[in-house]
JSON list of C-alpha atoms in Angstrom, two decimals:
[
{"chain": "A", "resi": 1, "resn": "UNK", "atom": "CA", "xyz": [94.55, 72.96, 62.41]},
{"chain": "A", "resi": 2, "resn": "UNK", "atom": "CA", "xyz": [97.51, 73.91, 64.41]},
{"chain": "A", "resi": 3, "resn": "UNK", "atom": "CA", "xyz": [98.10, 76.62, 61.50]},
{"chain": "A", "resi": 4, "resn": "UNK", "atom": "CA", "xyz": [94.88, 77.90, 61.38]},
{"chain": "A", "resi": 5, "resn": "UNK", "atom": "CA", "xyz": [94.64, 78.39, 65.28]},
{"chain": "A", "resi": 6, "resn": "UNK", "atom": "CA", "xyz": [98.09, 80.00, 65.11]},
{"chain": "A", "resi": 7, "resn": "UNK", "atom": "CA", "xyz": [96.65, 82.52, 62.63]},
{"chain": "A", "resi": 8, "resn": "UNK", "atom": "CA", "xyz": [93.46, 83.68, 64.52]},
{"chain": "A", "resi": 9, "resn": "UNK", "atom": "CA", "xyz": [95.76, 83.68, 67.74]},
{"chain": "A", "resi": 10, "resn": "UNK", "atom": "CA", "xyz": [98.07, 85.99, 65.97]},
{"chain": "A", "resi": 11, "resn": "UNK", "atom": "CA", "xyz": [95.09, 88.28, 64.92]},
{"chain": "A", "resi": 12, "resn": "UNK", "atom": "CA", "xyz": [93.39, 88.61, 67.83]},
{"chain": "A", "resi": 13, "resn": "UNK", "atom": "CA", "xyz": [96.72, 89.08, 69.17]},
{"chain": "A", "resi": 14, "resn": "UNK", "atom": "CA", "xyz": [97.25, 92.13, 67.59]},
{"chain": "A", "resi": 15, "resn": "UNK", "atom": "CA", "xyz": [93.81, 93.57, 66.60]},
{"chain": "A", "resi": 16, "resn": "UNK", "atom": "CA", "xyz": [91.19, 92.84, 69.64]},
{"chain": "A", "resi": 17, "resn": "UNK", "atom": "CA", "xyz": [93.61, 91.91, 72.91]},
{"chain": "A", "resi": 18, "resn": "UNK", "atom": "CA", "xyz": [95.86, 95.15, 72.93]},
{"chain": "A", "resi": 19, "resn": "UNK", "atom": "CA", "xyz": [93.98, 97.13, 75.72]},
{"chain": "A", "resi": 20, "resn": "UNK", "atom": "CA", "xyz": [93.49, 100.94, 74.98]},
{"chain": "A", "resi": 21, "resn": "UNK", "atom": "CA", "xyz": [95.29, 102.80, 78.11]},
{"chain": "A", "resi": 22, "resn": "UNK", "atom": "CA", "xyz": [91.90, 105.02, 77.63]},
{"chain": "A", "resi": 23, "resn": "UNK", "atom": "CA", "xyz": [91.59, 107.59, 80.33]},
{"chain": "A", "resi": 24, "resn": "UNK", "atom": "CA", "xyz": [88.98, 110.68, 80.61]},
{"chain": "A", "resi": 25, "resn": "UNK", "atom": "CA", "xyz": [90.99, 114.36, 79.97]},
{"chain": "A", "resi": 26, "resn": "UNK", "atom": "CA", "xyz": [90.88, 116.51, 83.31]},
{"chain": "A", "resi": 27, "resn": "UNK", "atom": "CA", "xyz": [93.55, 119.13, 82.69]},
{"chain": "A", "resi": 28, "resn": "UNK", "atom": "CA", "xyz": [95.84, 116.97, 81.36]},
{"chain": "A", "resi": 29, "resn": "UNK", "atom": "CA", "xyz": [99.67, 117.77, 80.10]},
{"chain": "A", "resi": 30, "resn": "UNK", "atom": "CA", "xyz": [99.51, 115.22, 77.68]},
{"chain": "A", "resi": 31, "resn": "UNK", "atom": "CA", "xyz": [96.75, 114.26, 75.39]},
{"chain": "A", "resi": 32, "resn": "UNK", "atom": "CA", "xyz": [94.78, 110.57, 76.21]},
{"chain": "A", "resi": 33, "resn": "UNK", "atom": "CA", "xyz": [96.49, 109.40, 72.89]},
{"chain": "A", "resi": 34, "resn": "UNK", "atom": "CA", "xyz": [100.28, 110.76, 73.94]},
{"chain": "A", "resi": 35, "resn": "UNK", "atom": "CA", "xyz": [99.74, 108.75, 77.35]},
{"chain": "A", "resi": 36, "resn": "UNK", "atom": "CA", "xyz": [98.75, 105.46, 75.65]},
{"chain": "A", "resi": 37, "resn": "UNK", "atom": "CA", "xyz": [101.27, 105.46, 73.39]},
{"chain": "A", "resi": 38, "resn": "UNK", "atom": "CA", "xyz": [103.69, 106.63, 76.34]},
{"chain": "A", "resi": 39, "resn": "UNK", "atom": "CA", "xyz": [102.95, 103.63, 77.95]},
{"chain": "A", "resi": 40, "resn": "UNK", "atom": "CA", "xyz": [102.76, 101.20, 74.67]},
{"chain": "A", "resi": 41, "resn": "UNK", "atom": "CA", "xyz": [105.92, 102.19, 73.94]},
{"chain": "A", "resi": 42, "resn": "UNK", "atom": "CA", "xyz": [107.41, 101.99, 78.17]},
{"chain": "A", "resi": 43, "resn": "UNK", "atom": "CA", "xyz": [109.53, 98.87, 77.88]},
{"chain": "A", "resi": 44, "resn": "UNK", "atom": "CA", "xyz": [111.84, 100.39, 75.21]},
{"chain": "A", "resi": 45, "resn": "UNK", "atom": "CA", "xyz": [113.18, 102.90, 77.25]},
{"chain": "A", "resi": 46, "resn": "UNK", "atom": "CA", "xyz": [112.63, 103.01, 80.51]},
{"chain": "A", "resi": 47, "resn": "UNK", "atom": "CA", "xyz": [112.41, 105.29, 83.00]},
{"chain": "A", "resi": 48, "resn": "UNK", "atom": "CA", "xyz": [111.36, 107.23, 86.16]},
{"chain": "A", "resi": 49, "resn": "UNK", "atom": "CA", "xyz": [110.15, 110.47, 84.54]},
{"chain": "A", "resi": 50, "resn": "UNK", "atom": "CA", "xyz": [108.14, 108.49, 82.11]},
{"chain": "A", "resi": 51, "resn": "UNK", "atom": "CA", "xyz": [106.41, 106.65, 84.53]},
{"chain": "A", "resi": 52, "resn": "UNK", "atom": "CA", "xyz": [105.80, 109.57, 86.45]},
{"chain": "A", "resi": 53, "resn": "UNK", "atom": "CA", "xyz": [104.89, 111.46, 83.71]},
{"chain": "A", "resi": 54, "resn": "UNK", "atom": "CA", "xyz": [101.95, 108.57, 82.71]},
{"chain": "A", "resi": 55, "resn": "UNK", "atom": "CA", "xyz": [100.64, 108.50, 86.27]},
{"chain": "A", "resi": 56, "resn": "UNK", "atom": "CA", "xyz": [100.42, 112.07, 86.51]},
{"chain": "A", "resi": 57, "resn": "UNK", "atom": "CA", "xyz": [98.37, 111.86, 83.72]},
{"chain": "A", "resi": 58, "resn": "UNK", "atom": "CA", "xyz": [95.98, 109.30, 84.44]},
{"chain": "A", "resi": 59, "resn": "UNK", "atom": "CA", "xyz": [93.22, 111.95, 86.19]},
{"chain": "A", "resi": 60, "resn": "UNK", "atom": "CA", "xyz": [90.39, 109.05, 86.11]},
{"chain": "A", "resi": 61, "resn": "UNK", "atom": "CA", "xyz": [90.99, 105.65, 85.38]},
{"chain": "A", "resi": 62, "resn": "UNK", "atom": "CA", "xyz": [88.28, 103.20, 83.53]},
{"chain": "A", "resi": 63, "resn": "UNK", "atom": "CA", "xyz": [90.51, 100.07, 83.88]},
{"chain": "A", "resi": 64, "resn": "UNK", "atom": "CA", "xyz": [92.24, 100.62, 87.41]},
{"chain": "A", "resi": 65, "resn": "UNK", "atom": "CA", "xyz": [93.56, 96.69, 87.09]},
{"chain": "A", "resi": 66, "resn": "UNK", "atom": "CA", "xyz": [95.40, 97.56, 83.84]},
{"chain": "A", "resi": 67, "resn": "UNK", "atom": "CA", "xyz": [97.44, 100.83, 85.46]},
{"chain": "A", "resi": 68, "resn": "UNK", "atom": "CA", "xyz": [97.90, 98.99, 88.17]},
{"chain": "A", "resi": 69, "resn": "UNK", "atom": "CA", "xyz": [99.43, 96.29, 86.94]},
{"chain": "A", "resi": 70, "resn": "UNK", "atom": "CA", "xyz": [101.70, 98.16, 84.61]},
{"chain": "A", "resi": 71, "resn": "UNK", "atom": "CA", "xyz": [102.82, 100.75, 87.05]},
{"chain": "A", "resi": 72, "resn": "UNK", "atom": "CA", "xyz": [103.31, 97.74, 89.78]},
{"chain": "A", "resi": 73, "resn": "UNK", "atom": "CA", "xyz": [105.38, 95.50, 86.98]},
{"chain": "A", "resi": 74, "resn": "UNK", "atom": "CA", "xyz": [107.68, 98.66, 86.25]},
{"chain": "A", "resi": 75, "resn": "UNK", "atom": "CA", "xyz": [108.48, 99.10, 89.40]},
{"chain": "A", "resi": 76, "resn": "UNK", "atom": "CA", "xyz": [109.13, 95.54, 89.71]},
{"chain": "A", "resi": 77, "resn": "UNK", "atom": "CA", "xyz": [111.97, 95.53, 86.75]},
{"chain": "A", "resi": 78, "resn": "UNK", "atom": "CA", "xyz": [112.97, 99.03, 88.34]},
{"chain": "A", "resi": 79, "resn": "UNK", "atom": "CA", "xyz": [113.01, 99.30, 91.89]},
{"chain": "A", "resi": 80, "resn": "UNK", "atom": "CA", "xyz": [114.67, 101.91, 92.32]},
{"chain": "A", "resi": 81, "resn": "UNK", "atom": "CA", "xyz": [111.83, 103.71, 91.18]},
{"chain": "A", "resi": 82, "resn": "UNK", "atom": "CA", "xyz": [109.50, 102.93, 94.30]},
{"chain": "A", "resi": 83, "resn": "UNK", "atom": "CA", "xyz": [112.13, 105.30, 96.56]},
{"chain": "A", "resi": 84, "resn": "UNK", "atom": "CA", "xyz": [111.60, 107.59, 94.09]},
{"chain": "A", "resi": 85, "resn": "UNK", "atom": "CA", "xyz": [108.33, 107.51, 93.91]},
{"chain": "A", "resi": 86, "resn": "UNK", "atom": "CA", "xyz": [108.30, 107.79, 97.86]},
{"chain": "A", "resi": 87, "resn": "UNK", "atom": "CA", "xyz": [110.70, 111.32, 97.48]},
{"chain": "A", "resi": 88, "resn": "UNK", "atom": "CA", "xyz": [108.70, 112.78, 95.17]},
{"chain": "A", "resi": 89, "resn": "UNK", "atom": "CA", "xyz": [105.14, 111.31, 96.06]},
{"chain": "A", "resi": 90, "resn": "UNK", "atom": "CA", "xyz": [103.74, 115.09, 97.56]},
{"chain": "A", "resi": 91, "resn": "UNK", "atom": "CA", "xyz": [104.00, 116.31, 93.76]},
{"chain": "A", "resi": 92, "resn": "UNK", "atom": "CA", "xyz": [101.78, 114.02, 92.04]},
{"chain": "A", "resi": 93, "resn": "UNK", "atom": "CA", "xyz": [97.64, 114.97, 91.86]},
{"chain": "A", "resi": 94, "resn": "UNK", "atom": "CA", "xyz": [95.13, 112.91, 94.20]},
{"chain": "A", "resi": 95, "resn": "UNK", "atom": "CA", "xyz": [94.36, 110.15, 91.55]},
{"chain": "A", "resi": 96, "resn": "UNK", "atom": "CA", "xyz": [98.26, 109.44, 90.76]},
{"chain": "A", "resi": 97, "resn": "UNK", "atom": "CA", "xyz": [98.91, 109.18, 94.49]},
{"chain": "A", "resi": 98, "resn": "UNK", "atom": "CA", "xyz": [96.14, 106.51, 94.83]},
{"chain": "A", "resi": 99, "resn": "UNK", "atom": "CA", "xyz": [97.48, 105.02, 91.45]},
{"chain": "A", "resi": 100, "resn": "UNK", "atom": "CA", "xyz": [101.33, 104.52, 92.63]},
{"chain": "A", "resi": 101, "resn": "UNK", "atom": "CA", "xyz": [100.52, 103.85, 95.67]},
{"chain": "A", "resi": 102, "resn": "UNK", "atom": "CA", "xyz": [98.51, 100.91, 95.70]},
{"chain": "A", "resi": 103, "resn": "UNK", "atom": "CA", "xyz": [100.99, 99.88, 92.50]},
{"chain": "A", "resi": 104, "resn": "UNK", "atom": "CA", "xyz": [103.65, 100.17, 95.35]},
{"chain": "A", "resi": 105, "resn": "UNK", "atom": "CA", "xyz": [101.28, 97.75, 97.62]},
{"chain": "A", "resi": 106, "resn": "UNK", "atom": "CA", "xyz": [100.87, 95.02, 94.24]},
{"chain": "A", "resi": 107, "resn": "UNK", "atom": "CA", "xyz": [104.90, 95.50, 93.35]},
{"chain": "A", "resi": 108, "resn": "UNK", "atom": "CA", "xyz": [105.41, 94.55, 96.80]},
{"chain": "A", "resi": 109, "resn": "UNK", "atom": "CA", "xyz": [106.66, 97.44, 98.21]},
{"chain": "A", "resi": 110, "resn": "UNK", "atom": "CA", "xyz": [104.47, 97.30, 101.10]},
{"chain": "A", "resi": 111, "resn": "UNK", "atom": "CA", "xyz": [107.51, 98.71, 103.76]},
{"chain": "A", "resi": 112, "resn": "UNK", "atom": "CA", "xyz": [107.64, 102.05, 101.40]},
{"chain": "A", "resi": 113, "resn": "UNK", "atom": "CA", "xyz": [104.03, 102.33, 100.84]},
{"chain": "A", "resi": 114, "resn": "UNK", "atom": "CA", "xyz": [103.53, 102.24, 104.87]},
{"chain": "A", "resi": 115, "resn": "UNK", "atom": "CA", "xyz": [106.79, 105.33, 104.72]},
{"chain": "A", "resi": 116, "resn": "UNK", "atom": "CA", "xyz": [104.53, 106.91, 102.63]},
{"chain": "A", "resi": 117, "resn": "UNK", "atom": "CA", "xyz": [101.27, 107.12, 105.16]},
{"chain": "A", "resi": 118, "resn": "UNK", "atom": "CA", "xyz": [103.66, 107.85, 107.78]},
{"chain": "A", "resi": 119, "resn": "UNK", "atom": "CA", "xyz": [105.17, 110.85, 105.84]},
{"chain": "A", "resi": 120, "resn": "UNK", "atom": "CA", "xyz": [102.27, 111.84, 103.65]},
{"chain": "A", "resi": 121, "resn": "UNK", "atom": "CA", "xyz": [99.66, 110.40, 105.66]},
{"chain": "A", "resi": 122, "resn": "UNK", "atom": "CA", "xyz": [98.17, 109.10, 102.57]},
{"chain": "A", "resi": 123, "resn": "UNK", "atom": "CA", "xyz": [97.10, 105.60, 102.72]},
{"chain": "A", "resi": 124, "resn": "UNK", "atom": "CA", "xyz": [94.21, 103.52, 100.75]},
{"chain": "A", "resi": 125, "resn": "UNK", "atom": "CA", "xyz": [91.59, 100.14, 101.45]},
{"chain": "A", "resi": 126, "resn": "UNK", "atom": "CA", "xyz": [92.91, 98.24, 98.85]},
{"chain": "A", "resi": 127, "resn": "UNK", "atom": "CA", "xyz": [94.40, 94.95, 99.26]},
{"chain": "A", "resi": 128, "resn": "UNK", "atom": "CA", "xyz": [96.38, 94.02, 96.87]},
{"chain": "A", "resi": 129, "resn": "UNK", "atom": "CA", "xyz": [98.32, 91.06, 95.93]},
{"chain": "A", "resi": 130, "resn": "UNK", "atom": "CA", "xyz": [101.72, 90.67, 94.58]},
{"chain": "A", "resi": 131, "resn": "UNK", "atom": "CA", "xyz": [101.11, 91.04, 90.52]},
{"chain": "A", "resi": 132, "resn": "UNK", "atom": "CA", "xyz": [104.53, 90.24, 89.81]},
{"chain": "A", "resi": 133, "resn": "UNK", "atom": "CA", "xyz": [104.72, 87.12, 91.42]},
{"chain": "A", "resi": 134, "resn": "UNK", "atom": "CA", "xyz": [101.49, 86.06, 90.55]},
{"chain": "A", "resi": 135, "resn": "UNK", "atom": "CA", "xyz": [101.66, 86.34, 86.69]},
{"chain": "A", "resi": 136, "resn": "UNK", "atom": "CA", "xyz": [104.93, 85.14, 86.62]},
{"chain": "A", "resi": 137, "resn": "UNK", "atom": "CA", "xyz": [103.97, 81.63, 87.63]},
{"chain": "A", "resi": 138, "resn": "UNK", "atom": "CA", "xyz": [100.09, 81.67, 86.48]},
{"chain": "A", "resi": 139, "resn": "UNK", "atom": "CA", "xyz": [99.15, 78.81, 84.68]},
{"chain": "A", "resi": 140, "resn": "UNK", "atom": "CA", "xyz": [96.21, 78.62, 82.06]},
{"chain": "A", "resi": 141, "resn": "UNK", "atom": "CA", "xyz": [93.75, 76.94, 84.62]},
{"chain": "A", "resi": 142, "resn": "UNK", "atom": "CA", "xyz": [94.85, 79.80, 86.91]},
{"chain": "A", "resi": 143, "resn": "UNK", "atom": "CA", "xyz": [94.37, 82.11, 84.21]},
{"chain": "A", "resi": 144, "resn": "UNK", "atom": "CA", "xyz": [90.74, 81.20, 83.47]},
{"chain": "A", "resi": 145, "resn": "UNK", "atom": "CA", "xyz": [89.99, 81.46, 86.98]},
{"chain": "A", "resi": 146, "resn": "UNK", "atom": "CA", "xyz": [91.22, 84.44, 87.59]},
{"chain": "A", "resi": 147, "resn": "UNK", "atom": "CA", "xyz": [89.82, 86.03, 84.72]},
{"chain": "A", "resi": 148, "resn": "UNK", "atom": "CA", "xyz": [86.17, 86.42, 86.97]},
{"chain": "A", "resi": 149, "resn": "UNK", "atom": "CA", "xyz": [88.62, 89.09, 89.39]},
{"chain": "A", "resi": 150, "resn": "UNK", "atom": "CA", "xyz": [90.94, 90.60, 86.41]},
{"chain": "A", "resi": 151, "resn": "UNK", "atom": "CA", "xyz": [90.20, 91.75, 82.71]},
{"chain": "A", "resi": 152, "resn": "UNK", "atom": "CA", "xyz": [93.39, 88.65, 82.01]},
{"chain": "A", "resi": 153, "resn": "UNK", "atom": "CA", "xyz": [93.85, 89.97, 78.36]},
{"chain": "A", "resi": 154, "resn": "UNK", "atom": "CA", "xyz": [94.70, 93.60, 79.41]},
{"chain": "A", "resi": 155, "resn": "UNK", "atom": "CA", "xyz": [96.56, 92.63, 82.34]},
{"chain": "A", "resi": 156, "resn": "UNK", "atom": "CA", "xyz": [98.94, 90.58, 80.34]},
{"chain": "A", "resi": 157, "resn": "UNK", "atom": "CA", "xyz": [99.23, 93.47, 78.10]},
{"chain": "A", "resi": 158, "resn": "UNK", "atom": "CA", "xyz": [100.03, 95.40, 81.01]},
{"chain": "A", "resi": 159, "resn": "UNK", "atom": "CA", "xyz": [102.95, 93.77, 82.30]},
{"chain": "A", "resi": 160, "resn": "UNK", "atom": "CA", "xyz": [104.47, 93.44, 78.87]},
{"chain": "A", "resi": 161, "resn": "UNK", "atom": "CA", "xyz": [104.34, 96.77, 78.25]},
{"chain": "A", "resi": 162, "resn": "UNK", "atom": "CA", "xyz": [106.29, 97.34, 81.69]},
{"chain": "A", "resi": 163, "resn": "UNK", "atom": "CA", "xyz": [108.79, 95.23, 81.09]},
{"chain": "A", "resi": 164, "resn": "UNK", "atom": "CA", "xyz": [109.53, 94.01, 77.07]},
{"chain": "A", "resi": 165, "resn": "UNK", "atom": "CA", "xyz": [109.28, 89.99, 78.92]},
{"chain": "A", "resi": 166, "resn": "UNK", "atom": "CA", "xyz": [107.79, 88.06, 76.30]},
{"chain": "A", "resi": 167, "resn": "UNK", "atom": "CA", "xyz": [106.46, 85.34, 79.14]},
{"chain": "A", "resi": 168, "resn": "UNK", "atom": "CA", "xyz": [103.38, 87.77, 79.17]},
{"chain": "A", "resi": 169, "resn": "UNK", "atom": "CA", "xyz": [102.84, 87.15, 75.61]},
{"chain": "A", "resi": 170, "resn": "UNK", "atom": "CA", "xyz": [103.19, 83.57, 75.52]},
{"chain": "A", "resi": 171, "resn": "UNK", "atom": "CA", "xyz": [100.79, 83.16, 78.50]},
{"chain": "A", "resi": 172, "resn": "UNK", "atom": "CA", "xyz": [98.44, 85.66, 76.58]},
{"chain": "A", "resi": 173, "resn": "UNK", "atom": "CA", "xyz": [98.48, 83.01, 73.52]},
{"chain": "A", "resi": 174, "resn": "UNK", "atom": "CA", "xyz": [98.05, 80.47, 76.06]},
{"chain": "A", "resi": 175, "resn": "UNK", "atom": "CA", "xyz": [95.20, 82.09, 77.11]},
{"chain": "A", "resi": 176, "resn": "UNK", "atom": "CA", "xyz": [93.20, 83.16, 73.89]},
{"chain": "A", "resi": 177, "resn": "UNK", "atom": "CA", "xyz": [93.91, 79.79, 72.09]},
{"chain": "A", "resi": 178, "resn": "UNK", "atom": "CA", "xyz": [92.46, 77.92, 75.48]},
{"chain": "A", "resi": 179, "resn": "UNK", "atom": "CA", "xyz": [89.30, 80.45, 75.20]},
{"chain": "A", "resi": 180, "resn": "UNK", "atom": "CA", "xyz": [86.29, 79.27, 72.14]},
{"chain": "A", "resi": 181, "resn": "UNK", "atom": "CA", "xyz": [84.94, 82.78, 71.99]},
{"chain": "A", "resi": 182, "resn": "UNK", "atom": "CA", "xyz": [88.01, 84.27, 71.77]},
{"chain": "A", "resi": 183, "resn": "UNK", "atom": "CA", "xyz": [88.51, 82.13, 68.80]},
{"chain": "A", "resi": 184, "resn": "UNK", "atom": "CA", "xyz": [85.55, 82.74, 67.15]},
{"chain": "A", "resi": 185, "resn": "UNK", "atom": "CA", "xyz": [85.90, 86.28, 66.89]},
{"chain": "A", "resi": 186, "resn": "UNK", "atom": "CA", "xyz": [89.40, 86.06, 65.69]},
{"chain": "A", "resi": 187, "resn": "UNK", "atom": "CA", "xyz": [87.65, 83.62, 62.90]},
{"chain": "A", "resi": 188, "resn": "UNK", "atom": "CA", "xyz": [85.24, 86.69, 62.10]},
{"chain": "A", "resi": 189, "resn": "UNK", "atom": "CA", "xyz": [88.33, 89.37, 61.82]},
{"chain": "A", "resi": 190, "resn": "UNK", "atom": "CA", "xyz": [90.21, 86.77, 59.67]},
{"chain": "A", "resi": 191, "resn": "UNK", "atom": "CA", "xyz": [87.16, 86.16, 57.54]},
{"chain": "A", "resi": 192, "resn": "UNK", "atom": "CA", "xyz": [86.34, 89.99, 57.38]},
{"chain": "A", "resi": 193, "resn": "UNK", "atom": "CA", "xyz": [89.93, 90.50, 56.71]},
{"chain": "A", "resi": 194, "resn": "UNK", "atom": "CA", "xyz": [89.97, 88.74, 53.93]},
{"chain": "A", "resi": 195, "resn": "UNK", "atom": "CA", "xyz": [86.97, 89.84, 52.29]},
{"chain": "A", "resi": 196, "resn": "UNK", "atom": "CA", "xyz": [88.30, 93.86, 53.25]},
{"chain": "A", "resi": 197, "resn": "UNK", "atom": "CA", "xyz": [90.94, 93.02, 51.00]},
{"chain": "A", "resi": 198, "resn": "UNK", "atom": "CA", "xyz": [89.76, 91.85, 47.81]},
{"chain": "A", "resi": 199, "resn": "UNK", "atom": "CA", "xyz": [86.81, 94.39, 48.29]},
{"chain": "A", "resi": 200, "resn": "UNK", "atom": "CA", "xyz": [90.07, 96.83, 48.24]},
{"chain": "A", "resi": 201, "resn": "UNK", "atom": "CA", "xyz": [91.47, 94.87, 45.34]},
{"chain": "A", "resi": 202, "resn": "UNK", "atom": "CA", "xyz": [88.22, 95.76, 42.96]},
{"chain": "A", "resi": 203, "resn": "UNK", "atom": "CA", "xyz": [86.80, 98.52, 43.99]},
{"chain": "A", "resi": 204, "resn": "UNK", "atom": "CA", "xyz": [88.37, 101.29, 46.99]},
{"chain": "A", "resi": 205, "resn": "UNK", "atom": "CA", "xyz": [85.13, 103.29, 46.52]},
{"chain": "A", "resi": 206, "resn": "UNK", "atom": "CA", "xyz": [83.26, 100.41, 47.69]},
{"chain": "A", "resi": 207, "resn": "UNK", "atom": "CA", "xyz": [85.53, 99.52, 50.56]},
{"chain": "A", "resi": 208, "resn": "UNK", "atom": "CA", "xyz": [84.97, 102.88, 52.02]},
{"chain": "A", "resi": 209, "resn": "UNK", "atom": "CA", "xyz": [81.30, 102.31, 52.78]},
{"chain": "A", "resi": 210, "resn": "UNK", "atom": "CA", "xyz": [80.60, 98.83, 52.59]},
{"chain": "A", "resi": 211, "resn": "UNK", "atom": "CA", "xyz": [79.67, 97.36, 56.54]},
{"chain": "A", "resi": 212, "resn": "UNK", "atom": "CA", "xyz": [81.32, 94.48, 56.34]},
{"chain": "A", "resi": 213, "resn": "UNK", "atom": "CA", "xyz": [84.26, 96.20, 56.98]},
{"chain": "A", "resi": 214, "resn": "UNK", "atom": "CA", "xyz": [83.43, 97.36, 59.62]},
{"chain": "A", "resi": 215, "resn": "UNK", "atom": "CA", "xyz": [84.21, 96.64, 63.36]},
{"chain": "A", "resi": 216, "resn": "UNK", "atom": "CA", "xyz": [80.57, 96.93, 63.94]},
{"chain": "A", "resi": 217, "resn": "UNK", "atom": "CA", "xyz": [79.45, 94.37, 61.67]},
{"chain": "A", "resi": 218, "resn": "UNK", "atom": "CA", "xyz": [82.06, 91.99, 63.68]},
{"chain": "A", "resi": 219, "resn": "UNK", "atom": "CA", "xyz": [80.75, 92.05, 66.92]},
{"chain": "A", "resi": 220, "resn": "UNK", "atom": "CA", "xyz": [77.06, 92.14, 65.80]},
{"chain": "A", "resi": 221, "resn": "UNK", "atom": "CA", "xyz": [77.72, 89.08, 64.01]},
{"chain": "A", "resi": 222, "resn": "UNK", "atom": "CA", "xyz": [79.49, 87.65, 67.19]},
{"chain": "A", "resi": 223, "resn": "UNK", "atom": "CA", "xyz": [76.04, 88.76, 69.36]},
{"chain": "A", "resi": 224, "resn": "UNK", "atom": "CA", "xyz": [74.30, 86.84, 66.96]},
{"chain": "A", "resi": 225, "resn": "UNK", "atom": "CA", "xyz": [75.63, 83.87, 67.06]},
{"chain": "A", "resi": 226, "resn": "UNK", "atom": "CA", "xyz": [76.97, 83.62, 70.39]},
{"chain": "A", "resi": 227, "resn": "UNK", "atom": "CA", "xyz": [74.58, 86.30, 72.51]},
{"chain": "A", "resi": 228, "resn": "UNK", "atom": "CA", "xyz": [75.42, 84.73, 75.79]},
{"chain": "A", "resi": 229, "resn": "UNK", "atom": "CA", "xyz": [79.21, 85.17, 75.15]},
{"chain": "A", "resi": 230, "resn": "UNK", "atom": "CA", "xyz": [79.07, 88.49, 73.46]},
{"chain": "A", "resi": 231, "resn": "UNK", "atom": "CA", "xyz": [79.93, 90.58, 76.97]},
{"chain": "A", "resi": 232, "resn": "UNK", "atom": "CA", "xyz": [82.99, 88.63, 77.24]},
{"chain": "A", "resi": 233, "resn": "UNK", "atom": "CA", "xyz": [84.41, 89.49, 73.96]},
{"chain": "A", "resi": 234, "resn": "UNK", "atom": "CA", "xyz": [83.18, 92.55, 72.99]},
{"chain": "A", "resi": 235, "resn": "UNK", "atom": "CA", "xyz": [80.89, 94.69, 75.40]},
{"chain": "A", "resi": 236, "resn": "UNK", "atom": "CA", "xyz": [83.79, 96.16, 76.79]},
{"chain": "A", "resi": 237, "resn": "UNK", "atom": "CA", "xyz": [85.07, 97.34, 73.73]}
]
C-alpha cells in the first residue's frame, strides 16, 4: 500500500502539482514560456537580475499567491536583494512594483517596503503575512486549512523554486498523500499511463489519436466520478 501511494504521490508530483508560472503577454521582453522556465529553473543560480528580470515580466498575473510567494521566498534566502530592489524600484513597470512590493511586505521586509512609499510614494492594501515563516513550520492540519486562503500545491512549488529547500517538497507529499482526490487522480494518470504505453508498444499510429491518452479524458473521468471534487483538482487547470 505504502508503495502504491508512494507511486501516485510521485506522479502527481511531477505531472499535475507543478504550477504553470502562466502570465498574459503585454509587451513583454521575454516570452510567457522563457519566464516560467526562468523561474523553474531560479534556485540553481540565483540572482538579482533574474529576479528582476521575472518580475519585470510578469505584466498581469493569474495566480498573484504563486509570484508572491516565490518572489517573497527569494528574497528571503537573498536579502540583499530587498535593498536592491528598493534602489532600483523606479525602473520596474506598475504591475512589478505592486508584485515586489507586497513580496517585500510577505518576506518581511516591511521597514524597506515603508522606504519605498516614502521615496516612491508607492504603497498597496494588501496585508500580508510572513510566507517564509509560515511555510516553514506549517503542518499538514495547517496545510489543509489553509488551503481555503492559498492554492497550497502551487505555493509549495513556489518556495521551492526560490530556494532549492527540499522541506517544500516533503510538505507538498505530505500534503497530496493526506488529500483522497488528489489521490484519485494520480490513480487515473498512473492507470492512463500505463495503458499510453503499451498502446505505444503496438501500435504509435493509434497512440496518436486514441482519447485515452489524453489529459482530457483524465479529468472527465475524474468529473464523473467525483463531480463535487472535480473544481479542486482540475478546474483550475
Amino acid at each position: 500500500m505504502r508503495l502504491i501511494l508512494s507511486l501516485l504521490s510521485s506522479l502527481l508530483f511531477m505531472l499535475i502539482s507543478v504550477p504553470t508560472f502562466a502570465t498574459t503577454a503585454n509587451k513583454a521582453h521575454l516570452s510567457i514560456q522563457a519566464v516560467d522556465l526562468q523561474t523553474r529553473h531560479f534556485y540553481k543560480n540565483p540572482s538579482y537580475e533574474k529576479l528582476a528580470t521575472i518580475a519585470q515580466n510578469i505584466p498581469t498575473l493569474q495566480n498573484p499567491d504563486m509570484m508572491i510567494t516565490f518572489i517573497a521566498m527569494a528574497i528571503n534566502s537573498h536579502p540583499e536583494y530587498a535593498n536592491k530592489i528598493y534602489d532600483n524600484f523606479a525602473s520596474f513597470s506598475p504591475n512589478a512594483k505592486m508584485l515586489l512590493y507586497n513580496a517585500l511586505l510577505a518576506s518581511g521586509n516591511k521597514k524597506i517596503a515603508l522606504s519605498i512609499t516614502q521615496k516612491y510614494h508607492f504603497s498597496t492594501q494588501a496585508q500580508l503575512v510572513n510566507i517564509a515563516e509560515m511555510l516553514k513550520s506549517l503542518t499538514l492540519p495547517e496545510m489543509i486549512k489553509e488551503e481555503e486562503k492559498f492554492d497550497m500545491l502551487d505555493v509549495l512549488w513556489s518556495a521551492y523554486f526560490a530556494t532549492g529547500n527540499s522541506l517544500y517538497l516533503q510538505k507538498l507529499v505530505e500534503y497530496i498523500n493526506a488529500d483522497p482526490v488528489y489521490l484519485m487522480i494520480g490513480y487515473e494518470m498512473l492507470n492512463r499511463e500505463f495503458t499510453c504505453n503499451m498502446i505505444n508498444k503496438f501500435s504509435k499510429a493509434n497512440a496518436a489519436s486514441n482519447p485515452i491518452c489524453a489529459m482530457d479524458d483524465i479529468k472527465k473521468a475524474v468529473k464523473k466520478y467525483s463531480p463535487s471534487n472535480y473544481k479542486k483538482g482540475f478546474a483550475r487547470a
